[in-house]
Short mmCIF file of C-alpha atoms in Angstrom, two decimals:
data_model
loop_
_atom_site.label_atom_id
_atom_site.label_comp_id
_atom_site.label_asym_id
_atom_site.label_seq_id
_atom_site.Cartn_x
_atom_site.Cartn_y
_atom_site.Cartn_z
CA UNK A 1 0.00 0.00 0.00
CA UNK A 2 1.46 3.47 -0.75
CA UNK A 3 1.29 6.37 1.87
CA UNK A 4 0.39 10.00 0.99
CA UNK A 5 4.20 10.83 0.51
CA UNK A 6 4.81 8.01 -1.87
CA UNK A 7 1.40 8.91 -3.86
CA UNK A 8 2.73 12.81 -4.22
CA UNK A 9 5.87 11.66 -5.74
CA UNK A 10 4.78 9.89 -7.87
CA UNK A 11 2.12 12.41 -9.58
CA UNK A 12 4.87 15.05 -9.44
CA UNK A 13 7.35 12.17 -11.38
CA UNK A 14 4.26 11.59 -13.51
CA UNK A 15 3.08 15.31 -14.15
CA UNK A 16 6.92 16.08 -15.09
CA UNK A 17 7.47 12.72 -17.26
CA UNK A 18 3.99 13.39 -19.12
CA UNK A 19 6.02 17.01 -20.25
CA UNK A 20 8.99 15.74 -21.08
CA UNK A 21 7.87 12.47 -22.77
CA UNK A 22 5.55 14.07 -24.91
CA UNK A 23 7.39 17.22 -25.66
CA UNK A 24 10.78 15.16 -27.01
CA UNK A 25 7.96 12.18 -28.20
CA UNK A 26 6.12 15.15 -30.36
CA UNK A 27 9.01 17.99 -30.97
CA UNK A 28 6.34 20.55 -29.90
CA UNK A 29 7.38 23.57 -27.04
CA UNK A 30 4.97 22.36 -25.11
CA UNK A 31 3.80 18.99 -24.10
CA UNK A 32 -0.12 20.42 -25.15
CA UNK A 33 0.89 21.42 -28.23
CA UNK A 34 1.74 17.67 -29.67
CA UNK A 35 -1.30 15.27 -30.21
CA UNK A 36 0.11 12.63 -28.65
CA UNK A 37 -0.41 14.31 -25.20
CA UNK A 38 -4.30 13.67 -25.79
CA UNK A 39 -4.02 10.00 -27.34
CA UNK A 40 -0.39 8.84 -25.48
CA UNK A 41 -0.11 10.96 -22.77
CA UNK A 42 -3.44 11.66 -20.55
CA UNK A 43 -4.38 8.35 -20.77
CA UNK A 44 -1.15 7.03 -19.56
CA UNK A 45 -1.22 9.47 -16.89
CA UNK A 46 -4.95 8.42 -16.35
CA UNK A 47 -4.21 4.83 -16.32
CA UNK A 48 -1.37 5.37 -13.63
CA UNK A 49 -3.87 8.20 -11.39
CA UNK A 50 -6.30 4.83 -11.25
CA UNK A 51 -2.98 2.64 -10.56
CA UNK A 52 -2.07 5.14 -7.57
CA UNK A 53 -5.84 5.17 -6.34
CA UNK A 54 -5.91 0.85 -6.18
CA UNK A 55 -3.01 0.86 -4.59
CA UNK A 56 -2.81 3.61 -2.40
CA UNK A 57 -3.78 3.85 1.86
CA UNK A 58 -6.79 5.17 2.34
CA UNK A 59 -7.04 8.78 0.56
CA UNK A 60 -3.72 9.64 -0.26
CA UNK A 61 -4.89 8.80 -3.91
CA UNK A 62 -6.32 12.89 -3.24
CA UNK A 63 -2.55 13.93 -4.00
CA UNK A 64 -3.03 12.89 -7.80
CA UNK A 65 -4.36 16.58 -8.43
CA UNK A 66 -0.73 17.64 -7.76
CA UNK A 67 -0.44 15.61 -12.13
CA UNK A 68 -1.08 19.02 -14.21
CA UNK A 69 0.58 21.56 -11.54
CA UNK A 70 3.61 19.24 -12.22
CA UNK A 71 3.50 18.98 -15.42
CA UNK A 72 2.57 22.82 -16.05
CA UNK A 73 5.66 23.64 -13.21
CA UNK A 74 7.90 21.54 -15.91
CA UNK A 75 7.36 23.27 -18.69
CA UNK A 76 7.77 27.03 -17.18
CA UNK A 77 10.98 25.77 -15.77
CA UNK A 78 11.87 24.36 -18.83
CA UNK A 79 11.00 27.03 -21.25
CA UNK A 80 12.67 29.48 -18.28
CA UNK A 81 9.28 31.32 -18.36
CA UNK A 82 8.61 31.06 -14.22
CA UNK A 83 5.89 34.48 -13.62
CA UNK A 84 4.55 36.06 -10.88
CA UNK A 85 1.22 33.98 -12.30
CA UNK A 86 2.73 30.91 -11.38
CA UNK A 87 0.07 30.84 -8.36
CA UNK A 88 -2.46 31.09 -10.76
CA UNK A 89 -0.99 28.10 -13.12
CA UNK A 90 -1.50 25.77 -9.61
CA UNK A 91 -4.58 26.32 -9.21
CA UNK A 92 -6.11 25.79 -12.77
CA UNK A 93 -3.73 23.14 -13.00
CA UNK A 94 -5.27 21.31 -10.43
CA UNK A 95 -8.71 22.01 -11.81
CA UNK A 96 -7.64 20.35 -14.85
CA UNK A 97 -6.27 17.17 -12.93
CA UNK A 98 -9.98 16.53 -12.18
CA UNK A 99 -9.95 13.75 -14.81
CA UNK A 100 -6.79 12.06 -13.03
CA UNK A 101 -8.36 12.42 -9.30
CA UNK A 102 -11.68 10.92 -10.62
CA UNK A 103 -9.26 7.75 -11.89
CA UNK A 104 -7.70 7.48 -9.00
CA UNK A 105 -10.97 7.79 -6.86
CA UNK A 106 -12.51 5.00 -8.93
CA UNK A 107 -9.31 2.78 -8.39
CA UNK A 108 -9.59 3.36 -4.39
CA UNK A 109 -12.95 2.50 -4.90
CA UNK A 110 -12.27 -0.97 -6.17
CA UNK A 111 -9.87 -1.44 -4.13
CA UNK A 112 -12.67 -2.90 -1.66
CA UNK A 113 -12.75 -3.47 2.31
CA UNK A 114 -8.68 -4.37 1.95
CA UNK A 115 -7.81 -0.65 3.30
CA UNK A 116 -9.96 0.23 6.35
CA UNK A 117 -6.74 2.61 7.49
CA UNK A 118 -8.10 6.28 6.07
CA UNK A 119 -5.14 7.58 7.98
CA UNK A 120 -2.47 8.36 5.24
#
């Protein structure tokens, strides 16, 4: 079972891979910009938000919202474009993780009666 810190790692690793991979995958600036990020890379990123939520203790599969922030964080850096919006980027980023928390939330789900411990 993976605690809370494990499950933020790994959507920051994932948010930051998904940007990278795609971006040298496609040749585009920005991971977005490629169509493989919509047929490769959100459902791999998807598929791994659900793999965090089955096997994650109790609701540290939350922390998959941190996905897009990552990701979004990775490609300021990158293109050395940090801003004083960069506050603003986290937020919307996480509203556009919703996809990847609902995966995750349906992989906790199926997890069944295994994980009573909601203490992560």
């Amino acid at each position: 079972m993976l605690t809370a810190r494990t499950c933020v790692l790994a959507s920051v690793a994932a948010g930051i891979a998904l940007e990278l991979g795609i971006q040298a995958l496609g040749g585009r600036r920005e991971a977005w910009d490629s169509p493989y990020y919509w047929t490769v890379g959100v459902p791999l990123a998807a598929a791994f938000a659900f793999a965090l939520g089955l096997l994650s203790r109790g609701n540290a599969w939350v922390w998959t919202i941190v996905i897009v922030p990552s990701q979004l964080t990775a490609m300021m850096v990158r293109s050395g474009e940090i801003s004083g919006l960069w506050p603003l980027m986290v937020v919307l980023g996480a509203v556009l993780s919703a996809p990847f928390v609902l995966a995750a939330f349906i992989g906790s789900r199926l997890r069944g009666a295994r994980d009573d411990d909601t203490s992560s």
